[in-house]
mmCIF file of N, CA and C in Angstrom:
data_model
loop_
_atom_site.group_PDB
_atom_site.id
_atom_site.type_symbol
_atom_site.label_atom_id
_atom_site.label_comp_id
_atom_site.label_asym_id
_atom_site.label_seq_id
_atom_site.Cartn_x
_atom_site.Cartn_y
_atom_site.Cartn_z
ATOM 1 N N MET A 1 126.668 -28.956 83.288
ATOM 2 C CA MET A 1 128.122 -28.004 84.452
ATOM 3 C C MET A 1 127.299 -27.218 85.065
ATOM 4 N N ALA A 2 127.504 -27.309 86.409
ATOM 5 C CA ALA A 2 127.267 -26.114 87.421
ATOM 6 C C ALA A 2 128.018 -24.178 86.932
ATOM 7 N N GLU A 3 126.890 -23.773 87.170
ATOM 8 C CA GLU A 3 127.296 -21.908 86.475
ATOM 9 C C GLU A 3 128.232 -21.775 87.794
ATOM 10 N N ASN A 4 129.263 -21.002 87.175
ATOM 11 C CA ASN A 4 130.088 -20.284 87.842
ATOM 12 C C ASN A 4 130.802 -19.404 87.056
ATOM 13 N N ASN A 5 130.877 -18.107 87.338
ATOM 14 C CA ASN A 5 131.495 -17.117 86.890
ATOM 15 C C ASN A 5 132.319 -16.395 87.152
ATOM 16 N N GLN A 6 132.960 -17.583 88.317
ATOM 17 C CA GLN A 6 134.020 -16.936 89.216
ATOM 18 C C GLN A 6 135.667 -16.819 88.616
ATOM 19 N N PHE A 7 135.312 -17.433 87.513
ATOM 20 C CA PHE A 7 137.092 -17.715 87.031
ATOM 21 C C PHE A 7 137.816 -16.881 86.810
ATOM 22 N N LYS A 8 138.830 -17.418 86.652
ATOM 23 C CA LYS A 8 140.349 -16.617 86.633
ATOM 24 C C LYS A 8 141.097 -17.136 85.568
ATOM 25 N N ASN A 9 142.336 -16.424 85.751
ATOM 26 C CA ASN A 9 143.116 -17.038 84.350
ATOM 27 C C ASN A 9 144.024 -18.183 85.106
ATOM 28 N N GLU A 10 144.662 -19.015 84.188
ATOM 29 C CA GLU A 10 144.955 -20.356 85.558
ATOM 30 C C GLU A 10 144.280 -21.153 86.269
ATOM 31 N N ASP A 11 142.734 -20.912 85.900
ATOM 32 C CA ASP A 11 142.404 -22.107 86.872
ATOM 33 C C ASP A 11 142.033 -23.401 86.087
ATOM 34 N N TRP A 12 141.856 -24.399 86.497
ATOM 35 C CA TRP A 12 141.897 -25.960 86.084
ATOM 36 C C TRP A 12 140.281 -25.807 85.859
ATOM 37 N N VAL A 13 139.933 -26.507 84.912
ATOM 38 C CA VAL A 13 138.377 -26.495 84.271
ATOM 39 C C VAL A 13 138.258 -28.210 83.751
ATOM 40 N N GLN A 14 137.027 -28.605 83.967
ATOM 41 C CA GLN A 14 136.463 -29.380 83.004
ATOM 42 C C GLN A 14 135.312 -29.139 82.323
ATOM 43 N N GLY A 15 134.862 -29.551 81.257
ATOM 44 C CA GLY A 15 133.575 -29.117 80.928
ATOM 45 C C GLY A 15 133.644 -29.744 79.138
ATOM 46 N N ARG A 16 132.611 -29.255 78.610
ATOM 47 C CA ARG A 16 132.648 -29.992 77.511
ATOM 48 C C ARG A 16 132.528 -28.710 76.345
ATOM 49 N N SER A 17 132.794 -28.913 74.578
ATOM 50 C CA SER A 17 133.259 -27.822 74.081
ATOM 51 C C SER A 17 131.528 -27.894 73.122
ATOM 52 N N ARG A 18 131.721 -26.705 72.639
ATOM 53 C CA ARG A 18 130.903 -26.208 71.678
ATOM 54 C C ARG A 18 129.712 -28.169 70.624
ATOM 55 N N GLU A 19 130.870 -28.723 70.347
ATOM 56 C CA GLU A 19 130.601 -29.967 69.328
ATOM 57 C C GLU A 19 130.379 -30.805 70.850
ATOM 58 N N GLY A 20 130.302 -30.738 72.091
ATOM 59 C CA GLY A 20 130.042 -31.937 72.874
ATOM 60 C C GLY A 20 131.443 -32.419 73.412
ATOM 61 N N GLU A 21 132.415 -31.916 72.729
ATOM 62 C CA GLU A 21 133.525 -32.869 73.303
ATOM 63 C C GLU A 21 134.019 -32.975 75.057
ATOM 64 N N LEU A 22 134.048 -33.646 75.315
ATOM 65 C CA LEU A 22 134.620 -33.998 76.996
ATOM 66 C C LEU A 22 136.007 -32.637 77.304
ATOM 67 N N ILE A 23 136.183 -32.184 77.857
ATOM 68 C CA ILE A 23 137.715 -31.367 77.546
ATOM 69 C C ILE A 23 138.399 -31.116 79.393
ATOM 70 N N HIS A 24 139.613 -31.188 79.309
ATOM 71 C CA HIS A 24 140.111 -30.583 80.781
ATOM 72 C C HIS A 24 141.315 -29.594 80.030
ATOM 73 N N GLY A 25 141.413 -28.838 80.696
ATOM 74 C CA GLY A 25 142.097 -27.574 80.660
ATOM 75 C C GLY A 25 142.505 -26.870 81.854
ATOM 76 N N PHE A 26 143.110 -25.209 81.155
ATOM 77 C CA PHE A 26 143.145 -24.265 82.217
ATOM 78 C C PHE A 26 142.978 -23.358 81.005
ATOM 79 N N ILE A 27 142.159 -22.224 82.038
ATOM 80 C CA ILE A 27 141.893 -21.023 81.372
ATOM 81 C C ILE A 27 142.825 -20.078 81.307
ATOM 82 N N GLU A 28 142.816 -19.621 79.856
ATOM 83 C CA GLU A 28 144.159 -18.335 79.259
ATOM 84 C C GLU A 28 143.386 -17.016 79.568
ATOM 85 N N LYS A 29 142.301 -16.973 79.220
ATOM 86 C CA LYS A 29 141.485 -15.364 79.257
ATOM 87 C C LYS A 29 139.795 -16.136 79.296
ATOM 88 N N VAL A 30 139.320 -15.145 80.472
ATOM 89 C CA VAL A 30 138.087 -14.858 80.795
ATOM 90 C C VAL A 30 137.259 -13.621 80.081
ATOM 91 N N SER A 31 135.780 -13.674 79.124
ATOM 92 C CA SER A 31 135.524 -12.503 78.553
ATOM 93 C C SER A 31 135.609 -11.308 79.860
ATOM 94 N N ALA A 32 134.880 -10.179 79.181
ATOM 95 C CA ALA A 32 134.919 -8.981 79.893
ATOM 96 C C ALA A 32 133.671 -9.118 80.819
ATOM 97 N N ASP A 33 132.808 -10.029 80.001
ATOM 98 C CA ASP A 33 131.264 -10.129 81.010
ATOM 99 C C ASP A 33 131.470 -11.771 81.573
ATOM 100 N N ARG A 34 132.215 -12.208 81.472
ATOM 101 C CA ARG A 34 132.588 -13.101 82.054
ATOM 102 C C ARG A 34 131.535 -14.941 81.684
ATOM 103 N N GLU A 35 131.013 -14.683 80.558
ATOM 104 C CA GLU A 35 130.166 -15.398 80.089
ATOM 105 C C GLU A 35 131.278 -16.265 79.239
ATOM 106 N N ILE A 36 131.994 -16.287 78.886
ATOM 107 C CA ILE A 36 132.646 -16.956 78.023
ATOM 108 C C ILE A 36 133.893 -17.413 78.692
ATOM 109 N N VAL A 37 134.923 -18.152 78.437
ATOM 110 C CA VAL A 37 136.384 -18.389 78.943
ATOM 111 C C VAL A 37 137.071 -19.319 77.769
ATOM 112 N N LYS A 38 138.580 -18.727 77.372
ATOM 113 C CA LYS A 38 139.621 -19.092 76.227
ATOM 114 C C LYS A 38 140.144 -20.329 77.082
ATOM 115 N N VAL A 39 139.891 -21.713 76.613
ATOM 116 C CA VAL A 39 140.824 -22.687 77.694
ATOM 117 C C VAL A 39 141.500 -23.537 76.831
ATOM 118 N N ASN A 40 142.826 -23.627 77.437
ATOM 119 C CA ASN A 40 143.659 -24.407 76.871
ATOM 120 C C ASN A 40 143.572 -26.206 77.047
ATOM 121 N N VAL A 41 143.212 -26.745 76.097
ATOM 122 C CA VAL A 41 142.809 -28.129 76.116
ATOM 123 C C VAL A 41 144.476 -29.021 76.527
ATOM 124 N N VAL A 42 144.468 -29.786 77.836
ATOM 125 C CA VAL A 42 145.536 -30.261 77.825
ATOM 126 C C VAL A 42 144.878 -31.586 77.699
ATOM 127 N N GLU A 43 143.041 -32.334 77.860
ATOM 128 C CA GLU A 43 143.229 -34.022 77.679
ATOM 129 C C GLU A 43 141.426 -33.351 77.063
ATOM 130 N N SER A 44 141.301 -34.364 76.177
ATOM 131 C CA SER A 44 139.868 -34.667 75.650
ATOM 132 C C SER A 44 139.381 -35.856 75.045
ATOM 133 N N ASP A 45 138.570 -36.023 74.721
ATOM 134 C CA ASP A 45 137.678 -37.040 74.049
ATOM 135 C C ASP A 45 138.128 -37.142 72.775
ATOM 136 N N ASN A 46 138.253 -36.021 72.532
ATOM 137 C CA ASN A 46 138.824 -35.886 70.438
ATOM 138 C C ASN A 46 140.465 -35.451 70.733
ATOM 139 N N GLU A 47 141.051 -35.998 69.968
ATOM 140 C CA GLU A 47 142.781 -36.145 70.546
ATOM 141 C C GLU A 47 142.650 -34.748 69.386
ATOM 142 N N LYS A 48 142.084 -34.503 68.645
ATOM 143 C CA LYS A 48 142.637 -33.057 67.751
ATOM 144 C C LYS A 48 142.641 -31.901 68.522
ATOM 145 N N ALA A 49 141.700 -31.954 69.645
ATOM 146 C CA ALA A 49 141.404 -30.611 70.444
ATOM 147 C C ALA A 49 142.631 -30.418 71.509
ATOM 148 N N VAL A 50 143.339 -31.318 72.064
ATOM 149 C CA VAL A 50 144.519 -31.311 72.871
ATOM 150 C C VAL A 50 145.700 -30.614 72.248
ATOM 151 N N GLY A 51 145.925 -29.716 73.133
ATOM 152 C CA GLY A 51 146.967 -28.793 72.968
ATOM 153 C C GLY A 51 146.380 -27.222 72.222
ATOM 154 N N LYS A 52 144.893 -27.574 71.675
ATOM 155 C CA LYS A 52 144.637 -26.032 71.244
ATOM 156 C C LYS A 52 144.001 -24.954 72.190
ATOM 157 N N SER A 53 143.506 -23.849 72.035
ATOM 158 C CA SER A 53 142.966 -23.091 73.106
ATOM 159 C C SER A 53 140.746 -22.898 72.535
ATOM 160 N N ILE A 54 140.359 -23.211 73.013
ATOM 161 C CA ILE A 54 139.008 -23.023 72.358
ATOM 162 C C ILE A 54 138.442 -22.278 73.601
ATOM 163 N N TRP A 55 137.366 -21.096 72.508
ATOM 164 C CA TRP A 55 136.188 -20.312 73.857
ATOM 165 C C TRP A 55 134.898 -21.192 73.915
ATOM 166 N N ILE A 56 134.929 -20.836 74.873
ATOM 167 C CA ILE A 56 133.111 -21.708 75.515
ATOM 168 C C ILE A 56 132.664 -21.187 76.289
ATOM 169 N N PRO A 57 131.137 -21.518 76.650
ATOM 170 C CA PRO A 57 130.394 -20.412 77.251
ATOM 171 C C PRO A 57 130.752 -21.083 78.721
ATOM 172 N N SER A 58 131.212 -20.304 79.551
ATOM 173 C CA SER A 58 131.865 -20.365 81.343
ATOM 174 C C SER A 58 130.847 -21.336 81.659
ATOM 175 N N LYS A 59 129.350 -21.470 81.500
ATOM 176 C CA LYS A 59 128.462 -22.257 82.282
ATOM 177 C C LYS A 59 128.492 -23.756 81.686
ATOM 178 N N TRP A 60 129.429 -23.885 80.425
ATOM 179 C CA TRP A 60 129.719 -25.287 80.417
ATOM 180 C C TRP A 60 130.863 -25.985 81.020
ATOM 181 N N THR A 61 131.282 -25.192 81.964
ATOM 182 C CA THR A 61 132.978 -25.405 82.547
ATOM 183 C C THR A 61 132.474 -25.467 84.579
ATOM 184 N N GLU A 62 133.587 -26.403 84.976
ATOM 185 C CA GLU A 62 133.631 -26.487 86.375
ATOM 186 C C GLU A 62 134.953 -26.100 86.631
ATOM 187 N N LYS A 63 134.936 -25.304 87.774
ATOM 188 C CA LYS A 63 136.677 -25.557 88.310
ATOM 189 C C LYS A 63 136.820 -26.663 88.821
ATOM 190 N N LEU A 64 138.286 -27.299 88.732
ATOM 191 C CA LEU A 64 138.748 -27.677 89.563
ATOM 192 C C LEU A 64 139.887 -27.606 90.649
ATOM 193 N N PRO A 65 139.213 -28.359 92.058
ATOM 194 C CA PRO A 65 139.848 -27.765 93.248
ATOM 195 C C PRO A 65 141.228 -27.946 92.879
ATOM 196 N N ASP A 66 141.911 -26.797 93.696
ATOM 197 C CA ASP A 66 143.130 -26.935 93.441
ATOM 198 C C ASP A 66 144.319 -28.171 94.748
ATOM 199 N N LEU A 67 145.302 -28.308 94.212
ATOM 200 C CA LEU A 67 145.642 -29.505 94.679
ATOM 201 C C LEU A 67 147.118 -29.328 94.971
ATOM 202 N N GLU A 68 148.059 -29.252 96.179
ATOM 203 C CA GLU A 68 149.100 -29.079 96.478
ATOM 204 C C GLU A 68 149.843 -30.166 96.336
ATOM 205 N N ILE A 69 150.769 -29.811 95.204
ATOM 206 C CA ILE A 69 151.610 -31.072 95.304
ATOM 207 C C ILE A 69 153.223 -31.162 95.886
ATOM 208 N N SER A 70 153.610 -32.113 96.451
ATOM 209 C CA SER A 70 155.077 -32.103 96.617
ATOM 210 C C SER A 70 156.009 -32.952 96.627
ATOM 211 N N ASN A 71 155.184 -33.529 95.599
ATOM 212 C CA ASN A 71 156.098 -34.728 94.966
ATOM 213 C C ASN A 71 156.606 -34.584 93.826
ATOM 214 N N GLU A 72 158.427 -34.748 93.806
ATOM 215 C CA GLU A 72 159.492 -34.206 93.022
ATOM 216 C C GLU A 72 158.652 -34.894 91.603
ATOM 217 N N SER A 73 158.623 -36.238 91.042
ATOM 218 C CA SER A 73 158.049 -36.087 90.014
ATOM 219 C C SER A 73 157.209 -35.944 89.794
ATOM 220 N N HIS A 74 156.069 -35.807 90.542
ATOM 221 C CA HIS A 74 155.044 -35.098 89.927
ATOM 222 C C HIS A 74 155.172 -33.434 89.298
ATOM 223 N N LEU A 75 156.014 -32.931 89.906
ATOM 224 C CA LEU A 75 155.985 -31.425 90.055
ATOM 225 C C LEU A 75 157.198 -31.385 88.968
ATOM 226 N N LEU A 76 158.138 -32.519 88.457
ATOM 227 C CA LEU A 76 158.906 -32.283 87.043
ATOM 228 C C LEU A 76 157.905 -32.203 86.266
ATOM 229 N N ALA A 77 156.538 -33.553 86.071
ATOM 230 C CA ALA A 77 155.676 -33.274 85.243
ATOM 231 C C ALA A 77 154.850 -32.174 85.008
ATOM 232 N N LEU A 78 154.629 -31.555 85.519
ATOM 233 C CA LEU A 78 153.455 -30.174 85.827
ATOM 234 C C LEU A 78 154.914 -29.408 85.615
ATOM 235 N N ILE A 79 156.080 -29.350 85.653
ATOM 236 C CA ILE A 79 157.377 -28.260 84.867
ATOM 237 C C ILE A 79 157.323 -28.424 83.886
ATOM 238 N N ASP A 80 157.059 -29.606 83.123
ATOM 239 C CA ASP A 80 157.028 -29.650 81.421
ATOM 240 C C ASP A 80 155.829 -29.317 80.783
ATOM 241 N N LEU A 81 154.976 -29.802 81.448
ATOM 242 C CA LEU A 81 153.357 -28.879 81.355
ATOM 243 C C LEU A 81 153.546 -27.751 80.884
ATOM 244 N N ALA A 82 154.102 -26.877 82.018
ATOM 245 C CA ALA A 82 154.288 -25.476 81.764
ATOM 246 C C ALA A 82 155.283 -25.409 80.579
ATOM 247 N N LEU A 83 156.435 -25.801 80.867
ATOM 248 C CA LEU A 83 157.594 -25.596 79.271
ATOM 249 C C LEU A 83 156.552 -25.632 78.173
ATOM 250 N N LEU A 84 155.721 -26.523 78.165
ATOM 251 C CA LEU A 84 154.781 -26.763 76.846
ATOM 252 C C LEU A 84 153.610 -25.865 76.358
ATOM 253 N N SER A 85 153.407 -25.284 77.688
ATOM 254 C CA SER A 85 152.383 -24.227 77.060
ATOM 255 C C SER A 85 153.137 -22.804 77.518
ATOM 256 N N LYS A 86 154.073 -22.326 77.950
ATOM 257 C CA LYS A 86 154.664 -21.579 77.374
ATOM 258 C C LYS A 86 154.245 -20.499 78.884
ATOM 259 N N ASP A 87 153.715 -20.730 79.782
ATOM 260 C CA ASP A 87 153.096 -20.239 80.462
ATOM 261 C C ASP A 87 154.168 -20.029 82.167
ATOM 262 N N GLU A 88 155.024 -18.933 82.013
ATOM 263 C CA GLU A 88 156.109 -18.681 82.192
ATOM 264 C C GLU A 88 155.827 -18.596 84.055
ATOM 265 N N THR A 89 155.107 -17.931 84.094
ATOM 266 C CA THR A 89 154.470 -17.724 85.919
ATOM 267 C C THR A 89 154.678 -19.087 86.215
ATOM 268 N N TRP A 90 153.960 -19.851 85.589
ATOM 269 C CA TRP A 90 152.881 -20.963 86.091
ATOM 270 C C TRP A 90 154.947 -22.077 86.847
ATOM 271 N N PHE A 91 155.887 -21.961 85.572
ATOM 272 C CA PHE A 91 157.121 -22.600 85.469
ATOM 273 C C PHE A 91 157.663 -21.830 86.309
ATOM 274 N N MET A 92 157.681 -20.721 86.877
ATOM 275 C CA MET A 92 158.241 -20.215 87.943
ATOM 276 C C MET A 92 158.137 -20.512 89.470
ATOM 277 N N GLU A 93 156.960 -20.987 89.571
ATOM 278 C CA GLU A 93 156.262 -21.464 90.833
ATOM 279 C C GLU A 93 156.256 -22.497 91.025
ATOM 280 N N LEU A 94 156.396 -23.650 89.847
ATOM 281 C CA LEU A 94 156.471 -24.992 90.199
ATOM 282 C C LEU A 94 157.954 -25.492 90.531
ATOM 283 N N SER A 95 159.069 -24.128 90.062
ATOM 284 C CA SER A 95 160.405 -24.576 89.853
ATOM 285 C C SER A 95 160.554 -24.073 91.392
ATOM 286 N N GLY A 96 159.977 -23.179 91.860
ATOM 287 C CA GLY A 96 160.813 -22.701 93.562
ATOM 288 C C GLY A 96 159.838 -23.664 94.481
ATOM 289 N N LYS A 97 159.115 -24.436 93.752
ATOM 290 C CA LYS A 97 158.201 -25.499 94.848
ATOM 291 C C LYS A 97 159.429 -27.049 94.939
ATOM 292 N N LEU A 98 159.787 -27.036 93.706
ATOM 293 C CA LEU A 98 160.669 -27.746 93.371
ATOM 294 C C LEU A 98 162.135 -27.580 94.203
ATOM 295 N N GLU A 99 162.523 -26.573 93.851
ATOM 296 C CA GLU A 99 163.818 -25.923 94.661
ATOM 297 C C GLU A 99 163.388 -26.481 96.604
ATOM 298 N N SER A 100 162.650 -25.894 96.963
ATOM 299 C CA SER A 100 161.839 -25.895 97.947
ATOM 300 C C SER A 100 162.354 -27.379 98.475
ATOM 301 N N ILE A 101 161.467 -28.577 97.807
ATOM 302 C CA ILE A 101 161.593 -30.099 98.236
ATOM 303 C C ILE A 101 163.438 -30.149 97.994
ATOM 304 N N LYS A 102 163.556 -29.872 97.207
ATOM 305 C CA LYS A 102 165.422 -30.096 97.314
ATOM 306 C C LYS A 102 166.253 -29.733 98.405
ATOM 307 N N ILE A 103 166.030 -28.521 98.662
ATOM 308 C CA ILE A 103 166.388 -27.829 99.813
ATOM 309 C C ILE A 103 165.765 -28.476 101.384
ATOM 310 N N HIS A 104 164.702 -29.267 101.657
ATOM 311 C CA HIS A 104 163.909 -29.408 102.651
ATOM 312 C C HIS A 104 163.564 -31.052 102.106
ATOM 313 N N PRO A 105 164.606 -31.899 101.949
ATOM 314 C CA PRO A 105 163.694 -33.254 101.296
ATOM 315 C C PRO A 105 163.198 -34.092 102.433
ATOM 316 N N LYS A 106 163.706 -33.965 103.798
ATOM 317 C CA LYS A 106 162.652 -34.826 104.959
ATOM 318 C C LYS A 106 161.286 -34.051 105.443
ATOM 319 N N ILE A 107 161.415 -32.580 105.883
ATOM 320 C CA ILE A 107 160.530 -32.265 105.703
ATOM 321 C C ILE A 107 158.798 -32.783 104.840
ATOM 322 N N ASN A 108 159.483 -32.397 103.273
ATOM 323 C CA ASN A 108 158.714 -32.622 102.157
ATOM 324 C C ASN A 108 157.817 -34.167 102.365
ATOM 325 N N ALA A 109 159.320 -34.871 102.215
ATOM 326 C CA ALA A 109 158.680 -36.575 102.198
ATOM 327 C C ALA A 109 157.729 -36.507 103.228
ATOM 328 N N ARG A 110 157.825 -36.212 104.356
ATOM 329 C CA ARG A 110 157.340 -36.486 105.576
ATOM 330 C C ARG A 110 156.020 -36.389 105.139
ATOM 331 N N LYS A 111 155.603 -34.847 104.434
ATOM 332 C CA LYS A 111 154.106 -34.233 103.966
ATOM 333 C C LYS A 111 153.867 -35.472 103.227
ATOM 334 N N SER A 112 154.105 -36.111 102.239
ATOM 335 C CA SER A 112 153.831 -36.508 101.290
ATOM 336 C C SER A 112 153.415 -38.040 101.704
ATOM 337 N N GLU A 113 154.081 -38.369 102.721
ATOM 338 C CA GLU A 113 153.730 -39.743 103.405
ATOM 339 C C GLU A 113 152.641 -39.946 103.650
ATOM 340 N N GLU A 114 152.463 -38.423 104.638
ATOM 341 C CA GLU A 114 151.096 -37.891 105.718
ATOM 342 C C GLU A 114 150.362 -38.534 104.656
ATOM 343 N N PHE A 115 150.254 -37.887 103.375
ATOM 344 C CA PHE A 115 149.115 -37.614 102.423
ATOM 345 C C PHE A 115 148.811 -39.000 101.593
ATOM 346 N N LEU A 116 149.821 -39.828 101.942
ATOM 347 C CA LEU A 116 149.491 -41.031 100.869
ATOM 348 C C LEU A 116 148.991 -42.443 101.865
ATOM 349 N N ILE A 117 148.843 -42.193 103.122
ATOM 350 C CA ILE A 117 148.596 -43.081 104.327
ATOM 351 C C ILE A 117 147.024 -43.490 104.018
ATOM 352 N N GLN A 118 146.814 -44.393 103.982
ATOM 353 C CA GLN A 118 145.375 -45.016 103.373
ATOM 354 C C GLN A 118 144.597 -45.038 104.849
ATOM 355 N N GLY A 119 143.396 -45.168 105.014
ATOM 356 C CA GLY A 119 142.583 -45.565 105.944
ATOM 357 C C GLY A 119 142.362 -44.254 106.725
ATOM 358 N N ASN A 120 141.453 -44.962 107.872
ATOM 359 C CA ASN A 120 141.247 -43.347 108.486
ATOM 360 C C ASN A 120 142.320 -43.077 109.844
ATOM 361 N N ARG A 121 141.501 -41.576 110.026
ATOM 362 C CA ARG A 121 143.106 -40.954 111.285
ATOM 363 C C ARG A 121 143.069 -41.487 112.325
ATOM 364 N N ILE A 122 142.044 -41.932 112.530
ATOM 365 C CA ILE A 122 141.798 -42.631 114.217
ATOM 366 C C ILE A 122 142.349 -43.653 113.952
ATOM 367 N N GLY A 123 143.296 -44.338 112.989
ATOM 368 C CA GLY A 123 144.293 -45.853 112.876
ATOM 369 C C GLY A 123 145.759 -45.425 113.329
ATOM 370 N N LYS A 124 145.743 -44.000 113.504
ATOM 371 C CA LYS A 124 147.148 -43.132 114.002
ATOM 372 C C LYS A 124 147.316 -42.716 115.519
ATOM 373 N N LEU A 125 145.843 -43.149 115.867
ATOM 374 C CA LEU A 125 146.345 -42.519 117.317
ATOM 375 C C LEU A 125 146.706 -43.549 118.169
ATOM 376 N N ASP A 126 147.766 -43.265 119.168
ATOM 377 C CA ASP A 126 148.082 -44.191 120.026
ATOM 378 C C ASP A 126 147.359 -44.468 121.307
ATOM 379 N N LEU A 127 146.749 -45.299 121.574
ATOM 380 C CA LEU A 127 145.697 -45.751 122.525
ATOM 381 C C LEU A 127 146.615 -45.994 124.180
ATOM 382 N N ASN A 128 147.986 -46.491 124.060
ATOM 383 C CA ASN A 128 148.464 -46.975 124.931
ATOM 384 C C ASN A 128 149.237 -45.832 125.951
ATOM 385 N N ARG A 129 149.002 -44.236 125.320
ATOM 386 C CA ARG A 129 148.978 -43.540 126.933
ATOM 387 C C ARG A 129 148.667 -43.243 127.900
#
């Protein structure tokens, strides 16, 4: 894994545990020296690790890119995850996004459609102008 000591709480990461298990989860805490991180494991090749928090060296993890979710069903799934992890801040953030989608459904639906369009952007150009 690439060494990255710029982690902060709530970052989504993937990496390996001390036992070599593949893990995917979010950071709950970063040590003062930034050498180790506490990860709440959401997915793992060891089912017993899922739902537990483990300390691992930060150099064994890599940060996952942030994604902008504007699909109602995806937001509902993430809200469930926030409730399961008892993350009130994340729950409130997701709930706000969900409320925004319900208030402005046409705008958000259009954003989702643009995101899901397959192919290249040139195909969208109107050459008959």
